Each structure stands twice: as C-alpha cells, then as structure tokens.
Short mmCIF file of C-alpha atoms in Angstrom, two decimals:
data_model
loop_
_atom_site.label_atom_id
_atom_site.label_comp_id
_atom_site.label_asym_id
_atom_site.label_seq_id
_atom_site.Cartn_x
_atom_site.Cartn_y
_atom_site.Cartn_z
CA MET A 764 -74.43 -29.51 -20.83
CA PHE A 765 -71.16 -29.85 -22.57
CA GLN A 766 -72.56 -32.09 -25.32
CA ARG A 767 -75.86 -29.98 -25.68
CA ALA A 768 -73.86 -26.75 -26.25
CA ARG A 769 -71.64 -28.86 -28.66
CA LEU A 770 -74.46 -29.89 -30.68
CA VAL A 771 -75.89 -26.73 -30.49
CA LEU A 772 -73.13 -24.47 -32.04
CA THR A 773 -72.25 -27.71 -34.67
CA ALA A 774 -76.21 -26.95 -36.00
CA SER A 775 -75.85 -23.10 -35.46
CA TYR A 776 -72.63 -23.41 -37.65
CA ALA A 777 -74.37 -25.77 -40.68
CA ALA A 778 -77.70 -23.65 -40.51
CA ALA A 779 -75.16 -20.42 -41.14
CA LEU A 780 -73.16 -22.47 -43.67
CA VAL A 781 -76.40 -23.93 -45.08
CA LEU A 782 -78.38 -20.00 -45.18
CA THR A 783 -75.11 -19.07 -47.16
CA LEU A 784 -75.07 -20.74 -49.98
CA ALA A 785 -78.45 -21.05 -50.06
CA GLY A 786 -78.51 -17.13 -50.70
CA VAL A 787 -75.06 -17.84 -53.10
CA GLY A 788 -76.62 -20.10 -54.93
CA THR A 789 -80.27 -18.68 -55.42
CA GLY A 790 -78.33 -15.51 -56.62
CA SER A 791 -75.94 -17.00 -59.07
CA TYR A 792 -78.61 -19.24 -60.67
CA PHE A 793 -81.05 -15.82 -61.15
CA LEU A 794 -77.76 -13.89 -62.16
CA ILE A 795 -76.91 -16.62 -64.73
CA GLN A 796 -80.62 -17.25 -65.87
CA ASN A 797 -80.78 -13.94 -66.05
CA ASP A 798 -77.41 -13.61 -68.31
CA LEU A 799 -78.04 -16.43 -70.88
CA ASN A 800 -81.93 -14.82 -71.49
CA GLY A 801 -79.84 -11.62 -72.47
CA GLU A 802 -77.95 -13.08 -74.63
CA ILE A 803 -80.89 -14.87 -75.98
CA ASP A 804 -82.96 -11.60 -76.45
CA GLU A 805 -79.97 -9.49 -77.96
CA GLY A 806 -79.60 -13.10 -80.54
CA LEU A 807 -83.38 -12.57 -81.30
CA ARG A 808 -83.19 -8.78 -81.86
CA THR A 809 -79.88 -8.92 -84.15
CA ALA A 810 -81.44 -11.28 -85.83
CA ILE A 811 -84.93 -9.39 -86.62
CA ARG A 812 -82.98 -6.83 -88.03
CA GLU A 813 -81.02 -8.97 -90.16
CA LEU A 814 -84.23 -10.45 -91.40
CA ASP A 815 -86.11 -6.65 -92.31
CA ALA A 816 -83.16 -6.05 -94.81
CA LEU A 817 -84.08 -9.80 -96.96
CA ASP A 818 -86.07 -9.24 -99.76
CA VAL A 819 -87.38 -12.55 -99.07
CA LEU A 820 -90.41 -11.12 -96.46
CA GLN A 821 -91.23 -8.54 -99.86
CA THR A 822 -94.67 -9.61 -100.74
CA PRO A 823 -93.39 -9.84 -104.84
CA THR A 824 -96.76 -8.02 -107.55
CA ALA A 825 -96.90 -9.88 -110.41
CA ALA A 826 -96.31 -7.44 -113.49
CA PRO A 827 -99.65 -7.61 -116.23
CA ALA A 828 -99.81 -9.55 -118.80
CA VAL A 829 -99.19 -7.92 -122.69
CA THR A 830 -100.30 -9.46 -125.33
CA ALA A 831 -99.92 -8.19 -129.34
CA THR A 832 -100.54 -9.30 -133.39
CA PRO A 833 -97.64 -9.40 -135.14
CA ASP A 834 -97.59 -8.49 -138.81
CA ARG A 835 -96.60 -11.36 -141.81
CA GLY A 836 -94.06 -9.07 -143.07
CA ASP A 837 -92.54 -8.16 -139.71
CA ASP A 838 -91.67 -12.10 -138.97
CA LYS A 839 -88.34 -11.94 -138.93
CA LYS A 840 -88.25 -8.60 -136.80
CA ASP A 841 -90.25 -10.62 -134.38
CA ASP A 842 -88.54 -13.10 -133.95
CA ASP A 843 -85.11 -11.00 -133.45
CA LYS A 844 -87.29 -9.36 -130.76
CA LYS A 845 -88.31 -12.69 -129.65
CA ASP A 846 -84.96 -13.75 -129.39
CA ASP A 847 -83.96 -10.49 -127.32
CA LYS A 848 -87.20 -11.19 -125.00
CA LYS A 849 -85.73 -14.43 -124.09
CA ASP A 850 -82.16 -12.87 -123.73
CA ASP A 851 -83.53 -10.38 -121.36
CA ASP A 852 -85.50 -12.93 -119.87
CA LYS A 853 -82.05 -15.12 -118.96
CA LYS A 854 -81.00 -12.03 -117.69
CA ASP A 855 -84.09 -11.65 -115.62
CA ASP A 856 -83.19 -15.02 -114.26
CA ASP A 857 -80.06 -14.97 -113.23
CA HIS A 858 -81.00 -11.67 -111.29
CA ASP A 859 -83.29 -13.37 -109.31
CA ASP A 860 -80.94 -16.26 -108.97
CA ASP A 861 -78.22 -13.82 -108.00
CA ASP A 862 -80.78 -12.34 -105.41
CA GLU A 863 -81.86 -16.04 -104.15
CA ASP A 864 -78.02 -16.66 -103.78
CA HIS A 865 -77.61 -13.45 -101.65
CA ASN A 866 -80.89 -13.84 -99.73
CA THR A 867 -79.68 -17.33 -99.05
CA ALA A 868 -75.74 -16.23 -97.73
CA ARG A 869 -78.10 -13.47 -95.40
CA LEU A 870 -80.24 -16.24 -94.37
CA ALA A 871 -76.97 -18.28 -93.54
CA ILE A 872 -75.84 -15.61 -90.61
CA LEU A 873 -79.00 -16.81 -88.59
CA SER A 874 -77.75 -19.43 -85.76
CA SER A 875 -79.33 -22.82 -86.34
CA ASP A 876 -81.40 -22.88 -84.00
CA VAL A 877 -82.73 -19.19 -84.87
CA PHE A 878 -86.18 -19.97 -86.55
CA TYR A 879 -88.49 -17.06 -88.29
CA LEU A 880 -91.99 -17.00 -89.16
CA VAL A 881 -94.23 -14.70 -90.95
CA LEU A 882 -98.28 -14.02 -89.94
CA ASP A 883 -100.71 -12.40 -91.00
CA GLY A 884 -102.81 -10.18 -88.99
CA SER A 885 -104.93 -12.62 -87.12
CA GLY A 886 -101.93 -14.77 -85.91
CA ALA A 887 -102.58 -17.43 -88.72
CA VAL A 888 -98.74 -18.57 -89.95
CA VAL A 889 -98.32 -17.47 -93.44
CA SER A 890 -94.58 -18.54 -93.99
CA ASN A 891 -92.54 -21.47 -92.02
CA PRO A 892 -89.03 -21.17 -93.96
CA ARG A 893 -87.71 -23.33 -91.63
CA GLY A 894 -90.82 -25.66 -90.98
CA VAL A 895 -90.34 -25.55 -87.55
CA ASN A 896 -93.37 -27.25 -85.48
CA LEU A 897 -94.29 -25.41 -82.58
CA ASP A 898 -97.27 -27.99 -81.23
CA GLY A 899 -99.43 -26.31 -78.37
CA VAL A 900 -97.93 -22.55 -79.44
CA ASP A 901 -100.93 -19.97 -79.27
CA LEU A 902 -99.56 -17.82 -82.43
CA ALA A 903 -102.57 -15.62 -82.43
CA VAL A 904 -101.99 -15.10 -77.91
CA VAL A 905 -98.48 -14.75 -78.71
CA ALA A 906 -99.03 -11.91 -81.55
CA ASP A 907 -102.04 -10.47 -79.11
CA LYS A 908 -99.51 -9.56 -76.08
CA SER A 909 -96.97 -8.39 -78.46
CA HIS A 910 -97.87 -4.79 -78.27
CA ASP A 911 -96.57 -5.10 -74.19
CA GLU A 912 -94.45 -7.88 -74.96
CA PRO A 913 -92.60 -7.32 -77.97
CA ILE A 914 -90.02 -10.67 -76.46
CA GLN A 915 -91.53 -13.41 -74.63
CA GLN A 916 -91.27 -16.81 -73.34
CA VAL A 917 -93.76 -19.32 -74.45
CA ARG A 918 -94.61 -22.50 -73.64
CA GLY A 919 -95.60 -25.35 -75.91
CA ALA A 920 -96.33 -28.99 -75.98
CA SER A 921 -93.09 -30.04 -75.74
CA ALA A 922 -90.56 -26.92 -75.43
CA ASN A 923 -90.55 -23.39 -74.79
CA TYR A 924 -89.27 -20.69 -76.50
CA ARG A 925 -88.08 -17.44 -76.22
CA MET A 926 -89.72 -15.24 -79.11
CA ALA A 927 -89.31 -11.61 -80.40
CA LEU A 928 -92.64 -10.35 -82.71
CA GLU A 929 -92.19 -7.08 -85.15
CA ARG A 930 -94.85 -5.84 -86.99
CA LEU A 931 -94.64 -5.23 -90.55
CA ASP A 932 -96.30 -2.70 -92.73
CA ASP A 933 -99.27 -5.18 -94.13
CA GLY A 934 -100.30 -5.53 -90.61
CA GLY A 935 -98.86 -8.99 -89.96
CA TYR A 936 -96.13 -9.75 -87.38
CA LEU A 937 -92.38 -11.20 -87.79
CA VAL A 938 -91.67 -13.53 -85.64
CA VAL A 939 -88.22 -14.82 -84.82
CA GLY A 940 -87.72 -17.78 -81.96
CA ARG A 941 -85.51 -19.92 -79.93
CA SER A 942 -85.83 -23.15 -78.32
CA LEU A 943 -84.98 -22.74 -74.68
CA ARG A 944 -84.54 -26.84 -74.57
CA LEU A 945 -80.66 -26.43 -74.79
CA VAL A 946 -80.40 -23.44 -72.23
CA GLU A 947 -82.98 -25.51 -70.00
CA HIS A 948 -80.62 -27.79 -70.34
CA GLN A 949 -78.08 -26.06 -68.35
CA LEU A 950 -79.94 -24.37 -65.63
CA GLN A 951 -81.06 -28.24 -64.80
CA THR A 952 -77.63 -29.03 -64.70
CA LEU A 953 -76.77 -25.97 -62.51
CA ARG A 954 -79.39 -26.62 -59.85
CA LEU A 955 -77.63 -30.38 -59.76
CA VAL A 956 -74.95 -28.98 -59.22
CA PHE A 957 -75.83 -26.26 -56.21
CA VAL A 958 -78.11 -28.92 -54.62
CA SER A 959 -75.31 -31.37 -54.63
CA GLY A 960 -72.95 -29.18 -53.33
CA GLY A 961 -75.52 -27.82 -50.85
CA LEU A 962 -75.97 -31.20 -49.37
CA ILE A 963 -72.55 -32.16 -49.34
CA GLY A 964 -71.81 -28.63 -47.91
CA LEU A 965 -73.90 -29.39 -45.08
CA GLY A 966 -72.63 -32.74 -44.37
CA VAL A 967 -69.05 -31.19 -44.54
CA SER A 968 -70.33 -28.81 -41.95
CA LEU A 969 -72.32 -31.15 -39.85
CA VAL A 970 -69.05 -32.80 -39.04
CA SER A 971 -66.32 -29.90 -39.18
CA GLY A 972 -69.08 -28.26 -36.96
CA PHE A 973 -69.43 -30.66 -34.56
CA TRP A 974 -65.25 -30.76 -34.69
CA LEU A 975 -64.54 -27.41 -34.53
CA ALA A 976 -66.90 -27.38 -30.93
CA GLY A 977 -65.11 -29.80 -29.43
CA ARG A 978 -62.10 -28.13 -29.72
CA THR A 979 -63.51 -24.63 -29.17
CA LEU A 980 -65.66 -26.51 -26.22
CA GLY A 981 -62.59 -28.24 -24.85
CA PRO A 982 -60.47 -25.24 -23.18
CA ILE A 983 -63.78 -23.87 -21.88
CA ARG A 984 -64.56 -27.08 -20.00
CA ARG A 985 -60.59 -27.55 -19.01
CA ALA A 986 -60.92 -24.33 -17.26
CA LEU A 987 -64.28 -25.02 -15.49
CA GLU A 988 -63.08 -28.52 -14.27
CA SER A 989 -59.34 -26.28 -13.30
CA GLN A 990 -62.07 -24.32 -11.93
CA ARG A 991 -64.44 -26.46 -9.78
CA GLN A 992 -61.09 -28.70 -8.38
CA PHE A 993 -59.74 -25.37 -7.55
CA VAL A 994 -63.11 -24.56 -5.29
CA SER A 995 -63.27 -27.71 -4.13
CA ASP A 996 -59.56 -28.24 -2.95
CA ALA A 997 -60.05 -24.40 -1.58
CA SER A 998 -62.84 -25.34 0.41
CA HIS A 999 -61.17 -28.42 1.71
CA GLU A 1000 -58.11 -26.48 2.72
CA LEU A 1001 -60.19 -23.48 4.38
CA ARG A 1002 -62.58 -25.93 6.11
CA THR A 1003 -59.31 -28.15 7.76
CA PRO A 1004 -57.86 -24.77 10.27
CA LEU A 1005 -61.28 -23.39 10.17
CA ALA A 1006 -62.40 -26.97 12.49
CA ILE A 1007 -59.44 -26.83 14.06
CA ALA A 1008 -59.83 -23.19 15.04
CA LYS A 1009 -63.06 -23.61 16.29
CA ALA A 1010 -62.79 -26.84 18.05
CA ASN A 1011 -59.21 -25.13 20.21
CA ASN A 1012 -61.35 -22.38 20.34
CA ALA A 1013 -64.38 -23.96 21.97
CA LEU A 1014 -61.90 -25.40 24.84
CA LEU A 1015 -61.30 -22.07 25.42
CA LEU A 1016 -64.67 -21.15 26.18
CA ASP A 1017 -65.57 -24.53 27.82
CA ASP A 1018 -65.07 -23.32 31.42
CA PRO A 1019 -64.81 -19.05 32.25
CA GLU A 1020 -62.96 -20.16 35.09
CA VAL A 1021 -60.43 -21.61 33.37
CA THR A 1022 -57.05 -19.42 32.42
CA ILE A 1023 -55.51 -18.39 29.69
CA GLU A 1024 -52.02 -19.86 30.89
CA SER A 1025 -53.79 -23.12 31.88
CA ARG A 1026 -55.20 -23.40 27.71
CA LEU A 1027 -52.27 -21.87 25.89
CA ASP A 1028 -51.90 -24.48 24.06
CA GLN A 1029 -55.26 -24.00 22.64
CA ALA A 1030 -54.57 -20.09 22.26
CA GLU A 1031 -51.45 -21.13 20.18
CA ALA A 1032 -52.96 -23.44 18.12
CA VAL A 1033 -56.50 -21.13 17.16
CA ALA A 1034 -53.39 -18.27 16.39
CA ALA A 1035 -51.33 -20.66 14.08
CA GLU A 1036 -54.51 -21.21 12.22
CA LEU A 1037 -55.57 -18.06 11.72
CA ASP A 1038 -52.18 -17.42 10.45
CA HIS A 1039 -52.50 -20.44 8.35
CA LEU A 1040 -55.79 -19.23 7.11
CA THR A 1041 -54.67 -14.91 6.23
CA VAL A 1042 -51.74 -17.04 4.19
CA LEU A 1043 -53.93 -19.06 2.16
CA VAL A 1044 -56.86 -16.43 1.67
CA GLY A 1045 -53.47 -14.27 0.74
CA ASP A 1046 -52.64 -17.18 -1.97
CA LEU A 1047 -56.06 -17.61 -2.92
CA THR A 1048 -56.69 -14.18 -4.01
CA THR A 1049 -53.15 -13.69 -5.57
CA LEU A 1050 -53.96 -16.59 -7.99
CA ALA A 1051 -58.12 -15.69 -8.19
CA ARG A 1052 -56.50 -12.00 -9.63
CA ALA A 1053 -54.29 -13.64 -12.05
CA ASP A 1054 -56.67 -15.29 -13.27
CA GLU A 1055 -58.66 -13.07 -14.08
CA GLY A 1056 -55.81 -10.50 -15.72
CA ARG A 1057 -56.35 -8.39 -12.54
CA ALA A 1058 -52.83 -9.14 -11.07
CA ASN A 1059 -51.33 -5.50 -12.13
CA LEU A 1060 -47.77 -5.97 -12.81
CA LEU A 1061 -45.40 -2.82 -11.64
CA LEU A 1062 -43.09 -3.78 -14.09
CA GLU A 1063 -39.47 -1.43 -14.02
CA PRO A 1064 -35.97 -2.43 -14.46
CA LEU A 1065 -33.95 -3.51 -11.51
CA ASP A 1066 -31.29 -5.29 -10.13
CA PHE A 1067 -31.57 -8.62 -9.58
CA ALA A 1068 -28.72 -9.76 -8.22
CA GLU A 1069 -29.52 -7.32 -5.11
CA LEU A 1070 -32.91 -8.71 -4.34
CA THR A 1071 -31.57 -12.05 -4.59
CA GLU A 1072 -29.04 -11.05 -1.82
CA GLU A 1073 -31.14 -9.53 0.28
CA VAL A 1074 -33.97 -12.97 -0.04
CA VAL A 1075 -30.97 -14.75 1.01
CA ARG A 1076 -30.12 -12.67 3.93
CA ASP A 1077 -33.80 -12.19 5.22
CA MET A 1078 -34.56 -16.32 5.03
CA GLY A 1079 -31.02 -17.04 7.18
CA ALA A 1080 -32.67 -16.89 9.93
CA LEU A 1081 -35.27 -19.68 9.30
CA ALA A 1082 -32.25 -21.98 7.23
CA ASP A 1083 -30.84 -21.59 11.28
CA VAL A 1084 -33.93 -22.80 12.99
CA LEU A 1085 -33.75 -26.04 10.36
CA ALA A 1086 -30.74 -26.23 10.83
CA VAL A 1087 -29.84 -26.49 7.07
CA ARG A 1088 -26.86 -24.57 5.23
CA LEU A 1089 -28.27 -21.55 2.97
CA THR A 1090 -25.52 -20.84 0.72
CA SER A 1091 -25.45 -18.34 -2.27
CA GLU A 1092 -22.99 -17.94 -5.36
CA ILE A 1093 -24.50 -14.61 -7.48
CA SER A 1094 -24.13 -12.75 -10.38
CA PRO A 1095 -24.35 -9.33 -11.32
CA ALA A 1096 -27.97 -9.14 -13.25
CA ARG A 1097 -30.78 -6.74 -13.89
CA VAL A 1098 -34.26 -7.76 -15.35
CA ARG A 1099 -37.21 -5.57 -16.19
CA GLY A 1100 -39.79 -6.58 -13.13
CA ASP A 1101 -42.48 -6.17 -10.32
CA ARG A 1102 -39.66 -6.48 -7.39
CA ALA A 1103 -42.69 -7.38 -4.97
CA ARG A 1104 -43.41 -10.50 -7.55
CA LEU A 1105 -39.95 -11.90 -8.04
CA ARG A 1106 -39.37 -11.19 -4.12
CA GLN A 1107 -42.47 -13.39 -3.60
CA LEU A 1108 -41.20 -15.75 -6.42
CA LEU A 1109 -37.48 -15.92 -4.31
CA LEU A 1110 -39.13 -16.41 -1.22
CA ILE A 1111 -41.17 -19.40 -2.42
CA LEU A 1112 -38.41 -20.90 -4.07
CA VAL A 1113 -36.02 -20.95 -1.12
CA ASP A 1114 -38.99 -21.61 1.58
CA ASN A 1115 -40.03 -24.53 -0.27
CA SER A 1116 -35.78 -26.07 -0.33
CA LEU A 1117 -35.09 -25.19 3.44
CA LYS A 1118 -38.77 -26.95 4.43
CA TYR A 1119 -37.67 -30.30 1.90
CA ALA A 1120 -33.78 -30.41 2.57
CA SER A 1121 -32.69 -33.14 4.39
CA GLU A 1122 -31.51 -32.21 8.51
CA GLY A 1123 -28.30 -30.74 8.77
CA GLY A 1124 -28.25 -30.91 4.59
CA ASN A 1125 -27.74 -27.97 2.37
CA VAL A 1126 -29.59 -25.44 -0.05
CA HIS A 1127 -27.60 -23.56 -2.87
CA VAL A 1128 -28.97 -19.89 -4.11
CA ARG A 1129 -27.10 -19.88 -7.53
CA LEU A 1130 -28.07 -16.38 -10.04
CA THR A 1131 -25.67 -16.64 -13.79
CA THR A 1132 -26.36 -14.74 -16.91
CA ASP A 1133 -26.56 -16.89 -19.80
CA GLY A 1134 -27.16 -14.30 -22.98
CA ALA A 1135 -29.87 -12.38 -23.13
CA ARG A 1136 -31.40 -14.60 -19.81
CA ALA A 1137 -30.22 -14.77 -15.95
CA GLU A 1138 -30.92 -17.91 -14.84
CA LEU A 1139 -31.87 -18.18 -11.17
CA SER A 1140 -31.39 -21.65 -9.55
CA VAL A 1141 -31.92 -23.20 -6.35
CA THR A 1142 -30.91 -27.04 -5.20
CA ASP A 1143 -31.19 -28.84 -2.14
CA ASP A 1144 -30.11 -31.94 -0.87
CA GLY A 1145 -33.61 -33.23 0.43
CA VAL A 1146 -35.67 -36.51 -0.85
CA GLY A 1147 -36.12 -35.76 -3.97
CA ILE A 1148 -39.24 -35.54 -6.01
CA ALA A 1149 -40.70 -39.15 -8.40
CA PRO A 1150 -40.85 -38.30 -12.37
CA ASP A 1151 -44.48 -38.75 -12.46
CA ASP A 1152 -44.88 -36.22 -9.54
CA GLN A 1153 -42.70 -33.50 -11.34
CA LYS A 1154 -45.14 -33.12 -14.11
CA ARG A 1155 -48.19 -31.63 -11.44
CA ILE A 1156 -45.94 -29.97 -9.17
CA PHE A 1157 -47.08 -26.43 -10.58
CA GLU A 1158 -50.41 -27.74 -10.23
CA ARG A 1159 -52.63 -25.98 -7.35
CA PHE A 1160 -52.80 -27.39 -4.17
CA TYR A 1161 -50.59 -30.58 -5.34
CA ARG A 1162 -48.81 -32.20 -2.80
CA ALA A 1163 -46.15 -34.58 -3.95
CA ASP A 1164 -45.93 -37.30 -1.43
CA SER A 1165 -47.07 -37.26 2.72
CA GLU A 1166 -43.58 -35.31 3.10
CA ARG A 1167 -45.41 -32.42 1.44
CA THR A 1168 -47.99 -31.79 4.62
CA ARG A 1169 -49.18 -28.96 6.14
CA SER A 1170 -46.61 -30.06 8.72
CA LYS A 1171 -43.98 -28.09 6.68
CA GLY A 1172 -46.08 -24.94 6.83
CA GLY A 1173 -47.61 -25.11 3.09
CA THR A 1174 -50.62 -23.90 1.58
CA GLY A 1175 -49.79 -26.05 -1.64
CA LEU A 1176 -49.96 -23.05 -3.61
CA GLY A 1177 -46.79 -21.45 -3.43
CA LEU A 1178 -45.40 -23.26 -6.54
CA ALA A 1179 -48.68 -22.90 -8.41
CA ILE A 1180 -47.60 -18.82 -7.75
CA GLY A 1181 -44.21 -18.88 -8.60
CA LYS A 1182 -44.85 -20.54 -11.83
CA TRP A 1183 -47.52 -17.56 -12.40
CA VAL A 1184 -44.70 -15.00 -12.10
CA ALA A 1185 -42.54 -16.07 -14.07
CA GLU A 1186 -44.81 -16.96 -17.02
CA ALA A 1187 -46.22 -13.16 -16.46
CA HIS A 1188 -42.44 -11.69 -16.53
CA GLY A 1189 -41.60 -13.92 -19.96
CA GLY A 1190 -39.79 -16.27 -18.64
CA ARG A 1191 -39.93 -20.25 -17.40
CA ILE A 1192 -40.07 -22.28 -14.46
CA ALA A 1193 -38.47 -25.61 -14.27
CA VAL A 1194 -38.10 -28.30 -11.80
CA GLU A 1195 -35.25 -30.97 -12.21
CA SER A 1196 -35.31 -34.00 -9.37
CA ALA A 1197 -34.45 -37.82 -8.93
CA PRO A 1198 -35.81 -39.53 -5.34
CA GLY A 1199 -33.33 -39.24 -3.11
CA LYS A 1200 -31.43 -36.80 -4.66
CA GLY A 1201 -32.33 -33.82 -4.01
CA THR A 1202 -34.08 -31.10 -6.19
CA THR A 1203 -33.13 -27.82 -7.99
CA PHE A 1204 -35.91 -25.19 -9.13
CA ARG A 1205 -34.58 -23.38 -12.03
CA VAL A 1206 -35.97 -20.02 -13.28
CA ARG A 1207 -35.11 -17.98 -16.56
CA LEU A 1208 -35.93 -14.58 -17.13
CA PRO A 1209 -35.02 -11.98 -19.84
CA ARG A 1210 -32.07 -9.58 -18.62
CA VAL A 1211 -31.85 -5.87 -19.83
CA GLU A 1212 -29.05 -4.49 -20.42
CA GLU A 1213 -26.99 -3.40 -17.27
CA ARG A 1214 -26.37 0.40 -16.58
CA GLY A 1215 -23.12 2.29 -17.42
#
C-alpha cells in the first residue's frame, strides 16, 4: 500500500513540476519571440524613415539638350563660354559627388543585415542596391498584402524574412527587410535549453519526489504500524482478563446449588480481573485521547512539593504491605501544570518502584530545584533494568523481563502514560538503571516563580 502511495505521490509531484516548467517555458519562449520580432519591426520602421529622406529613391529627370551655331567673330567669346561651362560642369560633378557621399553616409547607418528594395506597381524589382537574393519569395504577393499587413513575415527557399513595405508616390513600393536566420538560431537554442532543462528537471523531480514521498510517508507508516501494534497488544491484554473472568464465572454458574462462600476464590478472581480491566480501559482511553490531542490539560501554578508529599503519604500503606521502606526528601518547588495528571505521574513512578524494589528494600523520593527546573527522582534498590530494555521501557505494553508481568499488577501502560504527562508539561522523563543495582526515574519540569 505504501509503495503504491509513494509512486503515486512521486508521479503527482513530477507531473506538477513538468506542467509548471512547461507553462513557464512556453510563456517565456513566446514573450522572447515577440520581443525579438518587436525589436526587428522597430528597426525596419527606422530604416524606412531613413530611406525616405535619401535622394537615391527619387527618380532623376533628364535635362533637355540645347544646340546653337556660334559666329566666327565670336570664337574667343565662345571659347571663354566653353571654359566657363566646363567649370560649371566640374562644380556640378563635385556637387553630385558630395550628394553621393552624403547618401552613402546616410546608408551606412543601416544595419548590415537590413536590405531594401524598390518595386514597381506590379511587384517587380526596380532596385536592389545590396544585391540580396530572395530566392523563393513572391514579391508581388508581398506587395499585394501590404495594404493589410505593412510588416510581414515571409518564407523563402533558403531563409525566412521580416519585411516592411511602404507605398511610393509613383505607385511602386519601398521594401525594407531583414533575414531571420540569427533570430531563428537564437530561438532554436532557447528551445533546446528549455527542452534539456525540462528533461533534467523531470529526472530530478522523479528522484527528489520519490525521496520526499518516502520522507512524507515514513512517519505515517510508523504511526500506523505503532497503532496496529497498539491495537494488537490491547486486544491481547483485554483478552486475558476477560478469559479469566469468563472461566471463573462459568464455575460459579455451573451448579446453582453451590453457595458463593464455597466458590469465594472464583468470585474474587472475577472481581480482580474486572478491576484490572477497569484500569486497563482507563489507561487505553487516556493514551487514545493523548494521541488525538483531546486530553486537555488544566494548567495552573501549583505547589509541586505539596503534591509530592501527598502522594508519598498516600502510598505509605502500599509500602507497608510490600515490606518496603518509603522515604522522601522534598524541597519547595512550584510548577505550572494539571494537578490530576501530575498526581497520576507521581503515582505511576512510586507504584512502579515499590513493586520492583527488593523485599525489605528501600524506595526514595527526592524533589530538588536546578535553576529554572524542578527535578523529581524516584529510586529503588530492585533488580534493575538491562541497557537494551531501557531504550524501550516507555513503550506501550513493553515489559522488560519476566518480573514485569501481571503478577505485579501492571498494565504495561503506566510508564507510557508517565512519559506523555511529563512531555505534555514541557518536561522530560529518563531512566537510569543497571542490572542488580536498582533503578532511578528522573522527571524534569519547568518551574514557576515562588509566591512572595
């Protein structure tokens, strides 16, 4: 189940990332393409404005030829006039050269990759100063579309072009264009980058998604496994006292003529198991509410020393029954907590130590303060707990050894509840023990200031 869920989460994560990359990549691509086309179009418009101002686009008119017969007596004058005419022609040539140089300078501002053509009214080429080869381009069609599309993208045999057209006074067309080879190469590189990045992103998303899904499902899996184990253990714990009570009850009902006095052992066994069931169900309910976050704590400042003394006093009777000496050393300490839950924590620790102390042994309860913390320790001189068992001593239904059985009256949930109570109050609980050297449970809780 979890493997399938992990694969589904991985696929979902990868699909979301791919869709995001595809959307961002596609949007970026078209924005860049539009920006490049807009830049080219603006350059073509600028080129048209520059070319409109050049004299080379004007059709020159031929001057009429003038003839005259000179007089013989005027040869000298005619020679002088011829000389003057040569000077004027030379000046005109110089002026034409200046205009040509000026036009050349004006043309020099056009980008080298911008070309221009002059077409007649039918779309035939009249002038192609830069000798551009527009193989595969039907300029007549381009000219015909110029009324609706002043700037067009035209497909040629070997290249594509961006062309701007302007109608001339004589009915022809001025065409300014630019090859799109460089732009298309840039866009192709951009597509390659986006596709490669997308594939790399997909691979990374699959690997990272699989890892993240595992990290996400890990706590859920552990929680479910813990819950299953908890239900299994609870079922086992409930089944045993129910079976005992049922068997003893059957003996009581086996012979209606038999008096209770003669079957008192069976009646006491039923009562004991029912008491055990009551405690077990109460503990299970407490832990279930804690897991669901519904075990509301009534936190208030309280005298933890007074509460500890009260529990030690109340547990004195049990210590006497078990032939264990219960002593205490209690310093003033106030904490903020739930009185009922903290009393439950104290009862669990003292009861546990009394049951596992050696016969005729000692249990010592000590409450001290250490800076901002109050430290409670409960020590017994019993059999102790092995190091491996100490790691699991606070787990639900865990029993460290054969000594920790129902014969000691426990449900296997006491220390788990104690751990929850301590942590719910912002504290910690720990165990220190060694086989044959007794056990000490320590609880550290945040203190509050003493009342003046």
